[in-house]
Coordinates of C-alpha atoms in Angstrom, one line a residue:
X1 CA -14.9 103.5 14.8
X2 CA -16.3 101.3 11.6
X3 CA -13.1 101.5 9.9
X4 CA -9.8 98.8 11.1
X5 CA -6.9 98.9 9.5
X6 CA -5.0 96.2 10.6
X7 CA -1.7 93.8 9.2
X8 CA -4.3 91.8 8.5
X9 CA -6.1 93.7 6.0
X10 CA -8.7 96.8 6.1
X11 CA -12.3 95.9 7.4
X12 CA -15.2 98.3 8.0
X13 CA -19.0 98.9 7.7
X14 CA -20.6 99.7 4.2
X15 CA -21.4 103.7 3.6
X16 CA -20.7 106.7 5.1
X17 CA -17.7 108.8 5.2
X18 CA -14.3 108.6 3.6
X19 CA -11.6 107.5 6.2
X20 CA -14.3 106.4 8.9
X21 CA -16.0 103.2 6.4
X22 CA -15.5 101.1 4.0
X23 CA -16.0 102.9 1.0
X24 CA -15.0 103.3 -2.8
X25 CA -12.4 105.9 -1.8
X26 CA -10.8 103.7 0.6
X27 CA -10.7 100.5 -1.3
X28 CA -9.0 102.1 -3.9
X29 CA -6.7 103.4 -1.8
X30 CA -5.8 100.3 0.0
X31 CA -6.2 98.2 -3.3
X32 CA -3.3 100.3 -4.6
X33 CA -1.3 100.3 -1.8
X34 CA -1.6 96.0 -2.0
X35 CA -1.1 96.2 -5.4
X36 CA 2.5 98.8 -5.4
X37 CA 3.4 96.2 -2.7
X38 CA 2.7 93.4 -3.8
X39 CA 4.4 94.3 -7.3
X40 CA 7.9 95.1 -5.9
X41 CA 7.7 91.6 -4.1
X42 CA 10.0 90.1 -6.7
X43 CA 7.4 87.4 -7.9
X44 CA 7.0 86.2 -11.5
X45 CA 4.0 87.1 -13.1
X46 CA 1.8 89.9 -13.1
X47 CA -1.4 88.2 -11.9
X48 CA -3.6 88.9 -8.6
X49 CA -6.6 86.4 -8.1
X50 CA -9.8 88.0 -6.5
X51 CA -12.9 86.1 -4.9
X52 CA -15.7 87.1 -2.9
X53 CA -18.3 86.0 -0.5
X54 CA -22.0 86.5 -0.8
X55 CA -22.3 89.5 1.0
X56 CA -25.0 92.6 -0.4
X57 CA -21.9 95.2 -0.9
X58 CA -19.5 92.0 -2.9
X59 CA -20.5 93.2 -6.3
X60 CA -19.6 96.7 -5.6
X61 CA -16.5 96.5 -3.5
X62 CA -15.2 93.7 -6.2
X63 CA -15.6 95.8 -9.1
X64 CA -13.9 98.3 -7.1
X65 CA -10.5 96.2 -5.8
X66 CA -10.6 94.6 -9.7
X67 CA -10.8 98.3 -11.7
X68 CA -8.0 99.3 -9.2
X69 CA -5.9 96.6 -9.9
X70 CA -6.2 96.7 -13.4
X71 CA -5.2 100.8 -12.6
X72 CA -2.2 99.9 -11.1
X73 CA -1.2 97.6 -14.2
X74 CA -1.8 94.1 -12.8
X75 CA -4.0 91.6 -14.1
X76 CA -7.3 89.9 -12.5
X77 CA -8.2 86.3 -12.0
X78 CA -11.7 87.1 -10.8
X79 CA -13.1 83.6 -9.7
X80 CA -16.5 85.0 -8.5
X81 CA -18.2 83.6 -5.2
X82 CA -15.5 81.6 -3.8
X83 CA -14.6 80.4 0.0
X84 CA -11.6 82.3 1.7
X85 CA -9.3 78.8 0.9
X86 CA -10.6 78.5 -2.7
X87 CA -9.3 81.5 -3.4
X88 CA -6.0 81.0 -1.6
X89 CA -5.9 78.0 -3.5
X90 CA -6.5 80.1 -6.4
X91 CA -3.4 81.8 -6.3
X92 CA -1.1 78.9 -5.9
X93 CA -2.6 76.8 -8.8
X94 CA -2.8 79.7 -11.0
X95 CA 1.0 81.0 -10.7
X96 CA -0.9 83.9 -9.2
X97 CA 1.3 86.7 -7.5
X98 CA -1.0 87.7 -5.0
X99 CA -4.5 86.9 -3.7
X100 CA -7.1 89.4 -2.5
X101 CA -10.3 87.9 -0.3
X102 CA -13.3 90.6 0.0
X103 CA -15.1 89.2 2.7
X104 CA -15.8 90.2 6.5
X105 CA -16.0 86.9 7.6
X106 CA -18.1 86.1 10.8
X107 CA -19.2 90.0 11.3
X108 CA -22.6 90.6 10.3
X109 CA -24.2 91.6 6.6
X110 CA -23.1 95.5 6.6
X111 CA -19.6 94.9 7.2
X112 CA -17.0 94.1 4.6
X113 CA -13.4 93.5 4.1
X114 CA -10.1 92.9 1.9
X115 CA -8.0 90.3 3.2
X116 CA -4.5 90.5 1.6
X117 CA -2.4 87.5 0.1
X118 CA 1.2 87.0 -0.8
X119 CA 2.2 84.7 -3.8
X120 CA 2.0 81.2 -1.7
X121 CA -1.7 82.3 -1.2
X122 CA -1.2 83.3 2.7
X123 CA -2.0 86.2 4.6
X124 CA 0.7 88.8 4.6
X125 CA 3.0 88.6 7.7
X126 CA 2.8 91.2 10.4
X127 CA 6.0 93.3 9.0
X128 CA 4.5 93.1 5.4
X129 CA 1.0 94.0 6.4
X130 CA 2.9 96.8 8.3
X131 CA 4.4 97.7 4.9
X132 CA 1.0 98.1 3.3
X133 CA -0.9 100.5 5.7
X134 CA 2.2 102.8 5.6
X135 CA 2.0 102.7 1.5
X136 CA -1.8 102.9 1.9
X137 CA -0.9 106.6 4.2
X138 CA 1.7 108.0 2.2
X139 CA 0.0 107.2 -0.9
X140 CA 2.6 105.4 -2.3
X141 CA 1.9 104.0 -5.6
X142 CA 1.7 105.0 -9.3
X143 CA -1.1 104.1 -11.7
X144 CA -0.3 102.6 -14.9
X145 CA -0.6 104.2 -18.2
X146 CA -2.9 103.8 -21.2
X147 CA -1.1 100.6 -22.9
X148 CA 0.3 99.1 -19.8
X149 CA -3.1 98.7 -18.0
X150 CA -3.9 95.2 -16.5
X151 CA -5.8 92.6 -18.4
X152 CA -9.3 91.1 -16.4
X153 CA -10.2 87.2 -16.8
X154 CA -12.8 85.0 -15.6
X155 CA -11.8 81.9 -13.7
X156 CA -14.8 79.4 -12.7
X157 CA -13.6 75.9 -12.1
X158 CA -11.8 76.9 -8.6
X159 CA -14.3 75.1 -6.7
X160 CA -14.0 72.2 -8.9
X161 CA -10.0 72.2 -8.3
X162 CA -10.4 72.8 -4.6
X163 CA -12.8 69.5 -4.4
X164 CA -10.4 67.8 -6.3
X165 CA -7.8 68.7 -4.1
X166 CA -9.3 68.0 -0.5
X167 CA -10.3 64.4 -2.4
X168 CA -6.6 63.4 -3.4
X169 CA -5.3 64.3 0.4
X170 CA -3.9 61.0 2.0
X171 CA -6.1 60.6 5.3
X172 CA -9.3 61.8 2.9
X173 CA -10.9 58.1 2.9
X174 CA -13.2 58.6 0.3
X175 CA -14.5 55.0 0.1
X176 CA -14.8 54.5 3.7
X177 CA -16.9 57.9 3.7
X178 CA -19.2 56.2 1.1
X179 CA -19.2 53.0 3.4
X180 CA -20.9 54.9 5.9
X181 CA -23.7 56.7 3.6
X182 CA -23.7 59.6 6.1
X183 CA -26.4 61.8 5.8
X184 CA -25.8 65.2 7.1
X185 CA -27.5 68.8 7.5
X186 CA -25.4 72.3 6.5
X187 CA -26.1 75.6 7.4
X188 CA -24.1 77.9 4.9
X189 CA -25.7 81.5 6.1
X190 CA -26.9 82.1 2.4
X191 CA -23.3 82.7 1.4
X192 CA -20.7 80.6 -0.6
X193 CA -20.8 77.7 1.3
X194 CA -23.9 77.0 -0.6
X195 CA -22.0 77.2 -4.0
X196 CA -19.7 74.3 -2.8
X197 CA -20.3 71.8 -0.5
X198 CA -23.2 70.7 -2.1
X199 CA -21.0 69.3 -4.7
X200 CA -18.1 68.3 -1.8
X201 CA -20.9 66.1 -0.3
X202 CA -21.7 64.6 -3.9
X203 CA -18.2 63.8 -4.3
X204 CA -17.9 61.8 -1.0
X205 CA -21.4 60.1 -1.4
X206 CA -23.3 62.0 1.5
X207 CA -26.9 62.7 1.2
X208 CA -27.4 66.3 2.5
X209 CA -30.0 68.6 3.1
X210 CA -28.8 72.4 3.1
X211 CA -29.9 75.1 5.0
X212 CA -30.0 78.6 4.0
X213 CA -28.4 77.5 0.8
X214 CA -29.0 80.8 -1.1
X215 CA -25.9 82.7 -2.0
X216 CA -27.5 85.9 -1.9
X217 CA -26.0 88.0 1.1
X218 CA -29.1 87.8 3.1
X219 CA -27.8 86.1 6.3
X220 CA -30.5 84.3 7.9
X221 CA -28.9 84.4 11.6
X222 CA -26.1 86.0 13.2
X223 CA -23.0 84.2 11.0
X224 CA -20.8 83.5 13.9
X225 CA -21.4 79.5 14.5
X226 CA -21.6 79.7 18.1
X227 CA -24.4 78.1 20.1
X228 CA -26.8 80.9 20.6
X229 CA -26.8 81.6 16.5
X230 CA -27.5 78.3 15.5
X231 CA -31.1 77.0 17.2
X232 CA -32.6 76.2 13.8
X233 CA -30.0 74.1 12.7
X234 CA -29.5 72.5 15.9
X235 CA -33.2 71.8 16.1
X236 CA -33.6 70.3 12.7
X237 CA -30.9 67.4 13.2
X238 CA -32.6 66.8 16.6
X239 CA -35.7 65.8 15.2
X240 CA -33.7 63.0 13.9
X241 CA -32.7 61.5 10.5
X242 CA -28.9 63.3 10.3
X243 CA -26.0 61.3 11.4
X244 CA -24.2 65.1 11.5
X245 CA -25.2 68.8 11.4
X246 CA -22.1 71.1 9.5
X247 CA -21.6 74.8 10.2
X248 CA -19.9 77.1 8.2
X249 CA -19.5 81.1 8.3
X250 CA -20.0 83.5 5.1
X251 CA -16.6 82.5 3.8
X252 CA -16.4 79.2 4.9
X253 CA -12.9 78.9 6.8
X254 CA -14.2 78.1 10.4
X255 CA -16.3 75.4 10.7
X256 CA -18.8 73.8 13.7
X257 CA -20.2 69.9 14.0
X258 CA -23.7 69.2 15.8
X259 CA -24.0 65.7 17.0
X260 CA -26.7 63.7 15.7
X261 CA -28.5 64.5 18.9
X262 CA -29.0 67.7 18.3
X263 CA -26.6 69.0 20.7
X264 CA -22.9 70.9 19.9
X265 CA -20.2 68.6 19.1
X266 CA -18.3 71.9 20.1
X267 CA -17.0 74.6 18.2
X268 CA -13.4 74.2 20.0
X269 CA -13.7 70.7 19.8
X270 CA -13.3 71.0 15.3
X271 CA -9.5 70.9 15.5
X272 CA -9.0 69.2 18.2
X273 CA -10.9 65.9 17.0
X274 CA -9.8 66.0 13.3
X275 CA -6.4 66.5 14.5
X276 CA -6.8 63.1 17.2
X277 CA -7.6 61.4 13.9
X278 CA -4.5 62.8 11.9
X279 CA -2.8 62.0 14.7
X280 CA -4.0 58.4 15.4
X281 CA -3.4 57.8 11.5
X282 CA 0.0 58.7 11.3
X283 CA 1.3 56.5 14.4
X284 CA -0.5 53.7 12.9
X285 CA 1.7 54.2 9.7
X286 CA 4.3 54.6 11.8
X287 CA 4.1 51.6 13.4
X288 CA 3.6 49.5 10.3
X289 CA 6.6 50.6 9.1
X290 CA 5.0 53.2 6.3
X291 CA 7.9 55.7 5.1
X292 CA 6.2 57.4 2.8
X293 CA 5.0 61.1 3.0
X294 CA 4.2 62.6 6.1
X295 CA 4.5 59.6 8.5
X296 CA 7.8 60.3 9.5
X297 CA 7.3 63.6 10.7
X298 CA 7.3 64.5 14.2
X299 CA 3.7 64.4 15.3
X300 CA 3.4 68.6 16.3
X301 CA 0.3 70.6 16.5
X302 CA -0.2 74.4 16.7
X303 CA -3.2 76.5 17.6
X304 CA -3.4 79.9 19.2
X305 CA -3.4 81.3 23.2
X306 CA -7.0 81.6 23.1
X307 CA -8.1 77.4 22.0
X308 CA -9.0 75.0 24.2
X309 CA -6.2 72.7 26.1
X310 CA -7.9 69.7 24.9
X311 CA -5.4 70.1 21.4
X312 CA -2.4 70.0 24.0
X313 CA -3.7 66.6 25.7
X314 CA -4.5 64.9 22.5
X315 CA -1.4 65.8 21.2
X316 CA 0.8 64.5 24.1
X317 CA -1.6 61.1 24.2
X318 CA -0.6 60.7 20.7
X319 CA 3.2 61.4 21.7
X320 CA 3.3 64.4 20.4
X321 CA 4.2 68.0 20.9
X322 CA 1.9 71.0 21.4
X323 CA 3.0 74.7 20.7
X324 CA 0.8 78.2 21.2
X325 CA 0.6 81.1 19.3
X326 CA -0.6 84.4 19.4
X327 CA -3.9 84.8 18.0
X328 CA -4.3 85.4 14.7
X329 CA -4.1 82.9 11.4
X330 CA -1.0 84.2 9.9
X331 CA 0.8 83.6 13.3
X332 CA -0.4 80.2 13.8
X333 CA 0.8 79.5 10.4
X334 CA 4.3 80.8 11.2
X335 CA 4.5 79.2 14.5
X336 CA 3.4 75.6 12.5
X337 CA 6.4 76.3 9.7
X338 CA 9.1 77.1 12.5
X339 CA 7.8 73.7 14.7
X340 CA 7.1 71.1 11.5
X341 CA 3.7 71.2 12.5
X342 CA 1.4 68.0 10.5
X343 CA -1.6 70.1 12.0
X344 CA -3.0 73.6 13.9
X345 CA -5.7 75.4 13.5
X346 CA -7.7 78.2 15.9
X347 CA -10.3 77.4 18.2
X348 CA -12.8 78.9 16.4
X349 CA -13.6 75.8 14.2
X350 CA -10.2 76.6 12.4
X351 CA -8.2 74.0 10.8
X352 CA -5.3 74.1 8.9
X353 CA -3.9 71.3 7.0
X354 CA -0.3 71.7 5.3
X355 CA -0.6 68.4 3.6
X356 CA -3.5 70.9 1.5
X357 CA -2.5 74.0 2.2
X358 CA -1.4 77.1 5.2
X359 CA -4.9 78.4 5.5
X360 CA -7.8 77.8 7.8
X361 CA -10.1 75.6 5.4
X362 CA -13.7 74.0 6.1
X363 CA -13.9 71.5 3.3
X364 CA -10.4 69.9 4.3
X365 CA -12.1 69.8 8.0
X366 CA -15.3 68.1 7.0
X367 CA -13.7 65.9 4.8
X368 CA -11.1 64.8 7.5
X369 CA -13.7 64.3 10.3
X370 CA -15.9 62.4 8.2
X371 CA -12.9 60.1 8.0
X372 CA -12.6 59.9 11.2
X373 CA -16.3 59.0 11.8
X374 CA -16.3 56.9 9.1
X375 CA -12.4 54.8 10.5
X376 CA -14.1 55.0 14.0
X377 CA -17.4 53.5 13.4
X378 CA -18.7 55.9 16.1
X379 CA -21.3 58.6 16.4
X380 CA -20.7 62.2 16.5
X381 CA -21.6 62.1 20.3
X382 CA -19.6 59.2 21.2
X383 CA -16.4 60.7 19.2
X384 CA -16.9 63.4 21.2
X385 CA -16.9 61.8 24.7
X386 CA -13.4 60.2 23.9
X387 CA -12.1 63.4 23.7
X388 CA -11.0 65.7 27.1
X389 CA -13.9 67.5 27.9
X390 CA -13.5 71.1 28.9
X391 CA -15.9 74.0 29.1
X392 CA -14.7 77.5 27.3
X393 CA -16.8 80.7 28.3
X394 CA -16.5 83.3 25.3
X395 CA -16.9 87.0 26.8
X396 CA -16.6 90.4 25.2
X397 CA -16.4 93.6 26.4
X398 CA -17.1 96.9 24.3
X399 CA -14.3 99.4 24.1
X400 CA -15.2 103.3 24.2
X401 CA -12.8 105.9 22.9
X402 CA -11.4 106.2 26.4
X403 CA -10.5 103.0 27.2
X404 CA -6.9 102.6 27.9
X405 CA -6.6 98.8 26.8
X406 CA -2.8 99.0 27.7
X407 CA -3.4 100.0 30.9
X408 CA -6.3 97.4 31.5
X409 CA -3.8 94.6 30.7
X410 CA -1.2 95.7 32.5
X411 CA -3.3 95.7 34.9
X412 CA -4.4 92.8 34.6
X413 CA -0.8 91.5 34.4
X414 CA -0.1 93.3 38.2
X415 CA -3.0 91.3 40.0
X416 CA -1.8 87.6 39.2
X417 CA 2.3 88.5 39.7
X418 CA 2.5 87.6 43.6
X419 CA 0.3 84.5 42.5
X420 CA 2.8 81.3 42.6
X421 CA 0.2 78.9 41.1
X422 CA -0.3 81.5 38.3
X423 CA 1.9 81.1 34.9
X424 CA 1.5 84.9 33.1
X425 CA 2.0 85.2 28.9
X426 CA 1.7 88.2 27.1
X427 CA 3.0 87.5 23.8
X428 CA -0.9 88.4 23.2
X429 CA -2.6 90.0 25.2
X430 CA -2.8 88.6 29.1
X431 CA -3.1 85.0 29.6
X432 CA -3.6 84.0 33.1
X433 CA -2.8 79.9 33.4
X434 CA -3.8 78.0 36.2
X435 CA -3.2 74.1 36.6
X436 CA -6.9 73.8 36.2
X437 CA -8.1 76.8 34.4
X438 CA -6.9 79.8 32.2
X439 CA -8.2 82.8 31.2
X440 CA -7.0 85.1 28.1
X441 CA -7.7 89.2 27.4
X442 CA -6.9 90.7 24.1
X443 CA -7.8 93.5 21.9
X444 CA -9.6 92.0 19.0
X445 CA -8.1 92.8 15.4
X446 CA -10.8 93.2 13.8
X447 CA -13.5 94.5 16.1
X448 CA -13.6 97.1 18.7
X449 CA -13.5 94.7 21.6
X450 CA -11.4 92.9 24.2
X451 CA -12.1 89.5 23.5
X452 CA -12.2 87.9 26.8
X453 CA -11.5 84.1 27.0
X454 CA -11.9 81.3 29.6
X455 CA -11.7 77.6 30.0
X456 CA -12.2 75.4 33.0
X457 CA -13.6 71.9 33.4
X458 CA -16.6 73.5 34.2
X459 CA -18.6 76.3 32.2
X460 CA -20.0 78.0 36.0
X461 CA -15.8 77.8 36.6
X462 CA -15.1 79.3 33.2
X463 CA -17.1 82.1 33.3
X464 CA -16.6 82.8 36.7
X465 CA -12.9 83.8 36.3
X466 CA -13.9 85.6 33.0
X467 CA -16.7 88.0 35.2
X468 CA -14.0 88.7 37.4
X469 CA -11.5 90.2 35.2
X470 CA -14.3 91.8 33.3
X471 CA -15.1 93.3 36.2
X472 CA -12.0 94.7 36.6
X473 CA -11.8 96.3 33.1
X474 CA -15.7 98.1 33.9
X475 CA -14.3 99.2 37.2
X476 CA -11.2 101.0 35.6
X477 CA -13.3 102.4 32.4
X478 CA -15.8 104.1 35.3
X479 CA -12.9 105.5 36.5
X480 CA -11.6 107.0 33.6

């Protein structure tokens, strides 16, 4: 199946047929559904802000999700090439009532996708996502007629705004940053990361060199920032010369450090060390007595089942409190409203920042660890070795049309039940947590996989737990 419809949005490859890919019939009828929904939502205005990544089919599925809006009688910010936050931002400083992303993310070049906003430029809840796909089958909506068609208009200063915004935040220590004269290396996978953190590095005084800095769609390596995709990058700060190597994927919310070695600073280890510095920042104020802003807050993080424990020791070394979510942004984001959260994020290089905004955003991320690098007077490599090390082995296993995912987890869910030193979640998924390891199965949400998730202070130990339960799941699909 190329086609997944999810709460989170609709996401498929490029070409083929109706109702198996993401095609012009589709969009339209998805676009429309968003739009009838997004409509009776109460909100003033009349506006729905659109941005894209780089990706080869952007021009054609934005002209697409734009015409269709304008259809259904609503007008179009169109801000172009724009990150996932800029255009959330987008919504928010624009009075917009709505927000949709067209971007795939981390998948590779022939996929696409239309994430789906609501008016405080975050991803629609789980009930109103719901809401959406049930329109989207019914085909629930009305287009508008001849003199009550939308109205379309360009928007380019967005990733001026969204600079100025990450500058103003109050832990963004723009002169210290400039103390340092970091020089760094970014990989931006020829998408829109190269239309904006060239001028986010000019702003904070960092001398960069930019890799794959061509906004044209043609990603130069698998755009996931794990490890295994990103040996050029990895070898080009080795040679020497960077003080940092910065990682972004086509749409530039998840974000990956490499240390000036050469070597991973750790995609995990993103949220967990810019939230040690939000952290450390805020008891400081608190301790000088500082009552403005944020500094009375409880200190609470967030991030999901599937992240590394290292955000939950941090936290408690700070004083603080650590909560999980289920996977997923928009669920993070709910979990971090209902606990006061200061910071959260996902694993997955991830961070969210309320202060800025509810949304997984790279520039806040870069900005707030070159703080912290700048406040610290470290290296990359020694931040990183003040932090808990773990070791998280990242699996995957393919699902065929008979694979019985239910009955793999409950599965799953049977073995460990007897198992006293075994703690069992399924809120999402199966998590399996031992005092010294844990291991997570899910159904992705946007690709037809179990993701299959491990940690342990040890990668051998990691991935050892992980090939058992994968085992497992081959085992039962043989059976089937």
């Amino acid at each position: 199946m190329s086609l997944i419809k999810s709460i989170s949005g609709i996401r498929g490859t490029i070409g083929g047929p109706a109702g198996d890919t993401l095609n012009p019939l589709d969009i339209v009828k998805f676009t429309s559904a968003y739009a009838a929904f997004i409509k009776s939502q109460g909100s003033k205005g009349n506006t729905v802000a659109v941005g894209r990544d780089a990706r080869l089919s952007g021009e054609m599925v934005r002209q697409t999700v734009c015409g269709t809006l304008m259809g259904m009688g609503l007008d179009v910010l169109d801000i172009g090439l724009a990150t996932t936050p800029t255009t959330e931002l987008a919504v928010t400083m624009n009075g917009c009532i709505g927000g949709i992303i067209i971007t795939a993310s981390h998948n590779p070049r022939h996929w696409n996708a239309l994430k789906l906003l609501n008016s405080r430029g975050e991803f629609l809840t789980a009930a109103d996502g719901a809401e959406v796909l049930r329109m989207a089958e019914k085909a629930q909506f009305e287009y508008a007629d001849v003199d009550h068609l939308g109205h379309y208009t360009v928007c380019n200063d967005m990733n001026q705004r969204h600079i100025e915004s990450v500058l103003a935040l109050r832990l963004v220590d723009v002169e210290a940053i400039k103390g340092r004269r970091f020089r760094v290396c970014a990989d931006t996978i020829n998408s829109v990361g190269g239309c904006i953190l060239p001028d986010l590095f000019r702003a904070l005084g960092v001398e960069f060199t930019i890799l794959n800095g061509q906004a044209d769609g043609q990603f130069a390596h698998n755009p996931e920032p794990l490890e295994k995709n990103l040996q050029g990058i990895m070898q080009e700060v080795g040679r020497g010369g960077y003080d940092l190597g910065i990682v972004v994927d086509p749409d530039v919310d998840r974000l990956a450090f490499i240390c000036e070695d050469g070597h991973m600073f750790g995609e995990e280890y993103t949220l967990v060390s810019v939230a040690d510095y939000v952290l450390g920042e805020m008891e400081k104020a608190a301790r000088a007595g500082d009552g403005a802003g944020t500094t009375q807050r409880p200190l609470v993080t967030v991030s999901n089942l599937s992240s590394t424990r290292a955000l939950r020791d941090v936290t408690e070394r700070h004083g603080g409190t650590y909560h999980a979510a289920a996977v997923g942004e928009v669920n993070v984001t709910t979990k971090m409203r209902e606990q006061g959260a200061v910071i959260g994020g996902e694993g997955n290089g991830g961070v969210i920042y309320p202060e800025s905004h509810y949304g997984r955003d790279a520039l806040v991320g870069i900005a707030l660890f070159l703080s912290h690098l700048a406040h610290s007077g470290l290296k990359a490599s020694e931040l990183r070795a003040t932090l808990p090390d773990y070791q998280i082995a990242k699996n995957r296993i393919d699902l065929t049309p008979e694979t019985d995912v239910d009955a793999i987890l409950t599965k799953v869910k049977e073995m460990f039940a007897a198992d006293p030193t075994a703690r069992v979640n399924d809120i999402d998924g199966v998590k399996i947590d031992f005092p010294d390891r844990w291991v997570h199965l899910r159904k992705s949400n946007t690709e037809p996989i179990i993701r299959v998730y491990s940690e342990a202070h040890t990668i051998e130990q990691a991935d050892d737990i992980a090939q058992k339960l994968m085992q497992v799941v081959y085992d039962m699909q043989r059976q089937r």
